[in-house]
CSV table of C-alpha atoms in Angstrom, one decimal:
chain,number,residue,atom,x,y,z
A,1,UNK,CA,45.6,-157.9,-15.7
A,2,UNK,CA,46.3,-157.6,-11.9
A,3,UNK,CA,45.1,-154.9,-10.0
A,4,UNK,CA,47.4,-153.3,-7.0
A,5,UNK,CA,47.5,-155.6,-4.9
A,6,UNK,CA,48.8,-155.5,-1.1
A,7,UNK,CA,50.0,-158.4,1.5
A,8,UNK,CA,49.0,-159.2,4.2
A,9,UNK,CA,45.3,-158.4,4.3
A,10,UNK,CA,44.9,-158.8,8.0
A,11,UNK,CA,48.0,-157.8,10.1
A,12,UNK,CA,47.9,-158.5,14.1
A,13,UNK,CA,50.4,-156.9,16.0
A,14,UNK,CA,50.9,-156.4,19.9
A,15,UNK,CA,52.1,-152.8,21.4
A,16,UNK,CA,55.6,-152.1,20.4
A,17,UNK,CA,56.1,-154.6,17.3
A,18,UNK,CA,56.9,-153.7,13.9
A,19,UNK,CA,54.5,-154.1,11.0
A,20,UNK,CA,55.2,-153.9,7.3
A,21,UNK,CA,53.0,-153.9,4.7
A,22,UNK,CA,53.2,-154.4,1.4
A,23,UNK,CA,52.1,-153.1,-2.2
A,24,UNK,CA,52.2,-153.8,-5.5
A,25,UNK,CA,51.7,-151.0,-7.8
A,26,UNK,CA,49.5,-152.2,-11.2
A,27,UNK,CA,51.3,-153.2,-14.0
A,28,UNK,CA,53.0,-150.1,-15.8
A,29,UNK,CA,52.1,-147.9,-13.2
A,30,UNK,CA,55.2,-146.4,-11.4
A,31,UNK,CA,53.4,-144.4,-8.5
A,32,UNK,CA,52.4,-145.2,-5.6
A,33,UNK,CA,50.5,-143.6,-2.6
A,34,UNK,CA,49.6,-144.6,0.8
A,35,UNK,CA,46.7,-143.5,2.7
A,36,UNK,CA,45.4,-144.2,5.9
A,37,UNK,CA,41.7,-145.4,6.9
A,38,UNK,CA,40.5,-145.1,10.8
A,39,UNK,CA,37.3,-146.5,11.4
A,40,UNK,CA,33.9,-145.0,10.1
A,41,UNK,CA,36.1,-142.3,8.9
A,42,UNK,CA,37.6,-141.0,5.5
A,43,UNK,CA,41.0,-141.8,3.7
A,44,UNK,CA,44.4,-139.7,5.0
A,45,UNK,CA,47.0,-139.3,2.1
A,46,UNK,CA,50.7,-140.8,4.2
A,47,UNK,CA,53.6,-140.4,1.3
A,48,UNK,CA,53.7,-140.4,-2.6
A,49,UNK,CA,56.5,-142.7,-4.1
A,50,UNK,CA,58.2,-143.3,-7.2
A,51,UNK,CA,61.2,-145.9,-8.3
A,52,UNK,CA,64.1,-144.8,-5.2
A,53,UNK,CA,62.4,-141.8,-4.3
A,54,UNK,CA,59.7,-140.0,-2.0
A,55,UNK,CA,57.9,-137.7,-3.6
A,56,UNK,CA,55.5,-136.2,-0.9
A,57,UNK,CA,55.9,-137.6,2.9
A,58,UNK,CA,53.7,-134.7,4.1
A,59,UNK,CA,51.2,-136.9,6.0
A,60,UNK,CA,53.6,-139.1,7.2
A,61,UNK,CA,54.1,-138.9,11.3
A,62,UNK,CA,57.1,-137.9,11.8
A,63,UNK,CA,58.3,-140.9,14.5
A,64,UNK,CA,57.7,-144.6,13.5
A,65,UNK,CA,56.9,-144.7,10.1
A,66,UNK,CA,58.5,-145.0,7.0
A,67,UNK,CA,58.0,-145.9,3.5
A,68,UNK,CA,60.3,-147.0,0.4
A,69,UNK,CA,59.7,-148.2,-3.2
A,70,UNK,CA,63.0,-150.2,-4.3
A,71,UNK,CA,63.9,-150.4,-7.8
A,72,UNK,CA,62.6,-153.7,-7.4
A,73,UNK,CA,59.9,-155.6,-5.2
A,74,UNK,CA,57.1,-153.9,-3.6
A,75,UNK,CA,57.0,-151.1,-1.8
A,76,UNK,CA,56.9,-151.0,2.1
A,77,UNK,CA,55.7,-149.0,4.8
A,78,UNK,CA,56.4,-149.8,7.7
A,79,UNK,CA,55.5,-148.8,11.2
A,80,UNK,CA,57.9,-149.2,14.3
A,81,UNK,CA,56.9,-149.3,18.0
A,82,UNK,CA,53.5,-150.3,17.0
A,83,UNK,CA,50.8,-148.6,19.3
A,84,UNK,CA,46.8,-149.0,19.7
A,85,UNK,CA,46.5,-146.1,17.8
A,86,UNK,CA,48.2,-147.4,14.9
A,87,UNK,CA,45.1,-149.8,14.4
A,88,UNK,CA,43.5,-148.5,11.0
A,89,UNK,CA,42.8,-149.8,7.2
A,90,UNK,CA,46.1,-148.8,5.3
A,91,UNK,CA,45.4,-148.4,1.5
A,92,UNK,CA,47.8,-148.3,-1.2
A,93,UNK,CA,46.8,-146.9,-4.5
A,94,UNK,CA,48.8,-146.2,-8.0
A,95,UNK,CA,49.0,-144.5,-10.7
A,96,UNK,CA,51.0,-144.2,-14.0
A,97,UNK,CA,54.0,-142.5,-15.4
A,98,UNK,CA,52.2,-139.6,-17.7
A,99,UNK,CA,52.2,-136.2,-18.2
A,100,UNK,CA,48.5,-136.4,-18.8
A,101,UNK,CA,45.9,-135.8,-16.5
A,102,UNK,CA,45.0,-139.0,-16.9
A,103,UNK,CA,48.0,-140.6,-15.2
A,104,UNK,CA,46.1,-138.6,-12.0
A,105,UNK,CA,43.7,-141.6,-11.9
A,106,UNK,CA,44.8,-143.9,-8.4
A,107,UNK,CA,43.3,-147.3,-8.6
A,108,UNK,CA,43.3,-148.9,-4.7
A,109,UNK,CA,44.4,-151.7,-3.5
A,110,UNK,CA,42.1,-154.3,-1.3
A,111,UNK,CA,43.8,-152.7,2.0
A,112,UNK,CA,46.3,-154.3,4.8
A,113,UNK,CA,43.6,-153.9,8.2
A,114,UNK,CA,46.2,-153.8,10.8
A,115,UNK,CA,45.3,-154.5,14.7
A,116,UNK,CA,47.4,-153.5,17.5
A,117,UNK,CA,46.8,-155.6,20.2
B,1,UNK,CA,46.3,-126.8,2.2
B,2,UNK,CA,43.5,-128.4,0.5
B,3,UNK,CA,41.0,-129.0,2.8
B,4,UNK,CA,37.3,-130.6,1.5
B,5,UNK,CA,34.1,-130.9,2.9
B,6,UNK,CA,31.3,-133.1,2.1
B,7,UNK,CA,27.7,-133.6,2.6
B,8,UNK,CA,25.5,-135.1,3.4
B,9,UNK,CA,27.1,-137.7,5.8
B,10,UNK,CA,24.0,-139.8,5.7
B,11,UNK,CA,21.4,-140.3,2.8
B,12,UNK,CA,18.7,-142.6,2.8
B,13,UNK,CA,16.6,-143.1,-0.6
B,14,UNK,CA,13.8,-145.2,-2.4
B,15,UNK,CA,14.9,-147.5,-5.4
B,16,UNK,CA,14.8,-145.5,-9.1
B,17,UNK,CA,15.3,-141.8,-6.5
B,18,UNK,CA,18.0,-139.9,-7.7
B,19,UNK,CA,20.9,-139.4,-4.8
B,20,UNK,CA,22.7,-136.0,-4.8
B,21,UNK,CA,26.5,-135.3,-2.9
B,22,UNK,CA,27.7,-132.7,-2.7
B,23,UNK,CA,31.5,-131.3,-1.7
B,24,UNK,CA,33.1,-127.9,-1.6
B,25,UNK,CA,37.1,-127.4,-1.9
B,26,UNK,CA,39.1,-124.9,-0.6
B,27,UNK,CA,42.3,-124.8,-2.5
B,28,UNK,CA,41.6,-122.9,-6.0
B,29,UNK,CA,44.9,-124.6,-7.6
B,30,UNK,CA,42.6,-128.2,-7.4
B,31,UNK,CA,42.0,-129.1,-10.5
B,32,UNK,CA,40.9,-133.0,-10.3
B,33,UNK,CA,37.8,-134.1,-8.5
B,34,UNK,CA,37.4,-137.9,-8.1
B,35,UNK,CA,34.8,-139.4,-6.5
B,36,UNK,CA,35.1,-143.2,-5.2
B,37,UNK,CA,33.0,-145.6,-3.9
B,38,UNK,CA,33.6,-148.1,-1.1
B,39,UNK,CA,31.8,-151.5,-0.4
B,40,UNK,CA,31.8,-152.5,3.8
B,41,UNK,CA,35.5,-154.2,3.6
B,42,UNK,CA,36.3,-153.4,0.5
B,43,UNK,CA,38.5,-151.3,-1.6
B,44,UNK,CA,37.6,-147.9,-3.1
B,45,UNK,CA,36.7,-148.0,-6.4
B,46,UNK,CA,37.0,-144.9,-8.7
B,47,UNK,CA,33.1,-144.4,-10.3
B,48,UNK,CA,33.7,-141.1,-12.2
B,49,UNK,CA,36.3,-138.0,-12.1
B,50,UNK,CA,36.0,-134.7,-13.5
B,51,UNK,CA,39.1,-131.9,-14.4
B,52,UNK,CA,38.7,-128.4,-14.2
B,53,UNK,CA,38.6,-127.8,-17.8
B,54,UNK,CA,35.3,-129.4,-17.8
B,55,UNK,CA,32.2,-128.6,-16.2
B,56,UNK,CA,30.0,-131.8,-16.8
B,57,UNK,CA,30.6,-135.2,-17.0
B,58,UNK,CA,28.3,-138.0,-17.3
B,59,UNK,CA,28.4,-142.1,-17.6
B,60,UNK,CA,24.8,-143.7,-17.6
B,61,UNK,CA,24.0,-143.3,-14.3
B,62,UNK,CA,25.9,-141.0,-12.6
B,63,UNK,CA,27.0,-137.6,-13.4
B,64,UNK,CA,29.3,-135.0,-11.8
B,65,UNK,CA,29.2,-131.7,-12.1
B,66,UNK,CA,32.1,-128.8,-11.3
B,67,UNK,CA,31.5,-125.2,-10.1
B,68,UNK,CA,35.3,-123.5,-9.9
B,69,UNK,CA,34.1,-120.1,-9.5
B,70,UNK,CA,32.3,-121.5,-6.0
B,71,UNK,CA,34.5,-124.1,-5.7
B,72,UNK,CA,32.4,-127.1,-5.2
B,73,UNK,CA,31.4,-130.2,-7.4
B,74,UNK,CA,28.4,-133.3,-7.1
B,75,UNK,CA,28.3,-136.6,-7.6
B,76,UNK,CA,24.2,-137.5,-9.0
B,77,UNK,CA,22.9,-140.7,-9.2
B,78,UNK,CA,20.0,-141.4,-11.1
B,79,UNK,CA,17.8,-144.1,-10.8
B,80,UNK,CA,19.4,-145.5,-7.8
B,81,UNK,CA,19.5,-149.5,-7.4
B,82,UNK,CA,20.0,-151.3,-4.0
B,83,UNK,CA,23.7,-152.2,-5.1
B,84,UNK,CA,24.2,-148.9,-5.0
B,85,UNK,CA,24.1,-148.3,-1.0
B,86,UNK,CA,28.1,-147.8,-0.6
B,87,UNK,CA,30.0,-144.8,1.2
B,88,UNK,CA,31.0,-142.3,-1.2
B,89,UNK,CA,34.0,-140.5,-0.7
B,90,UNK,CA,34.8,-137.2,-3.1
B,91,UNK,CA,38.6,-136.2,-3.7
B,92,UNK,CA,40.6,-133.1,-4.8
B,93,UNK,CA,44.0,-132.9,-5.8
B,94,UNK,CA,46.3,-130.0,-7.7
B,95,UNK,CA,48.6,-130.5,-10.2
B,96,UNK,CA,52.0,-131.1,-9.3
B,97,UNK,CA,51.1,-132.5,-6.0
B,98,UNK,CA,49.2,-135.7,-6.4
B,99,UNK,CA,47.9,-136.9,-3.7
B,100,UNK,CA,44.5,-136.8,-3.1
B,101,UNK,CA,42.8,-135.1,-0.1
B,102,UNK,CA,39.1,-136.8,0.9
B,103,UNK,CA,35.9,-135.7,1.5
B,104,UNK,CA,34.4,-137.2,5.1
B,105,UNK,CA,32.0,-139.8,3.1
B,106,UNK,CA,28.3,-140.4,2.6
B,107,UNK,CA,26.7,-143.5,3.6
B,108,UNK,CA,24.3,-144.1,1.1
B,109,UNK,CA,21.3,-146.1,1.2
B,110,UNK,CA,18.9,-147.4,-1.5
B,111,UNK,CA,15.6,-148.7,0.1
B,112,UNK,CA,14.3,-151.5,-2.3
C-alpha cells in the first residue's frame, strides 16, 4: 500500500529555470495539498486540489507559481522564473474523498528539496 | 485567518520525563487539531489528532488534550525514549476549509 509519494526528491535549479514537482496522492485519496517548508522553520499551506479543480490557492504567490491535478497523472506544481528564494522543502500531502472528519487526516509525502542556484 | 502559536520552540528532557507542547489558535471555527512529527530529512508524520467534539485523546504514550473555551490544545508525552527527539509541529484547520495552518515547531530532545 503506497504512501504519497513525490518525484524528484532533490531538484537543482539555476535563477530563472522552471521546476516542477510532482505528487502522487495515496491510493483512494482524491485531495491533495501543497505546503511549503523554508529552513528551520514550519510548514506554509500553497493550494488545495481535487480531480480538475483548485480548491483553495490562498497561499499561493500570486506570480510564478501554479499548480494542477489532471484527471489523470500526478499533480504538478510548478514554479517559473525560479529565484534564490524559491529554495525550500515542498511537501505534498492527501487526503480522502469523505464527508467525515476523518477524510481531514493529510498523510505527507517524503518532500521535493528544491535548490536555486 | 487562523493563525497558531506554539511553544516551547526548544525542549530538552531526560529519558522516561514526560514532554509537554503546548499551542493556542486563534480562529474559534477550528475544529481539528493535528499534531505531526518530523525526523531531520524526513517527512511529517501524523502521531495523534483531536476534533473539537472531544476534549481528550490518548494512544499509549502520547495524549492531547483540547481547551475550546481558551482556545488552545497539548501534545504530552509520557515516558519519553531517545527516538522520540523529533520537531513537533501542531496544526488547526476549520471545516470546510481544509488546509492546515502550522504551529512554529518544537525541537525536542530526549537525553538518554
Amino acid at each position: 500500500n503506497a504512501g504519497v509519494m513525490q518525484n524528484p526528491r532533490h531538484l537543482v535549479r539555476r535563477r530563472g529555470q522552471e521546476a516542477r514537482l510532482r505528487c502522487s496522492p495515496m491510493k483512494g485519496h482524491s485531495h491533495v495539498y501543497w505546503y511549503r517548508q523554508l529552513p528551520e522553520e514550519g510548514l506554509k499551506f500553497m493550494v488545495y486540489l481535487q480531480k480538475e479543480n483548485i480548491i483553495d490557492e490562498s497561499g499561493m504567490p500570486k506570480e510564478r507559481f501554479s499548480a494542477e491535478f489532471p484527471k489523470e497523472g500526478p499533480s504538478i506544481l510548478r514554479i517559473q522564473q525560479v529565484v534564490r528564494g524559491d529554495s525550500a522543502a515542498y511537501f505534498c500531502a492527501s487526503s480522502p474523498q469523505s464527508s467525515l472528519m476523518s477524510s481531514y487526516e493529510q498523510y505527507f509525502g517524503p518532500g521535493t528539496r528544491l535548490t536555486v542556484t | 485567518g487562523e493563525n497558531v502559536e506554539q511553544h516551547p520552540s526548544t525542549l530538552s528532557v531526560q529519558e522516561g520525563d514526560s514532554a509537554v507542547i503546548k499551542c493556542t489558535y486563534s480562529d474559534s471555527a477550528s475544529n481539528y487539531f493535528p499534531w505531526y512529527k518530523q525526523e531531520l530529512g524526513k517527512r511529517p508524520q501524523l502521531i495523534i489528532d483531536i476534533r473539537s467534539n472531544v476534549g481528550e485523546k490518548k494512544d499509549q504514550r502520547i495524549a492531547v488534550t483540547l481547551n475550546k473555551t481558551a482556545k488552545h490544545f497539548s501534545l504530552h508525552i509520557t515516558e519519553t525514549q531517545p527516538e522520540d527527539s523529533a520537531v513537533y509541529f501542531c496544526a488547526a484547520s476549520t471545516t470546510g476549509r481544509r488546509a492546515l495552518t502550522f504551529g512554529s515547531g518544537t525541537r525536542l530532545q530526549v537525553q538518554p
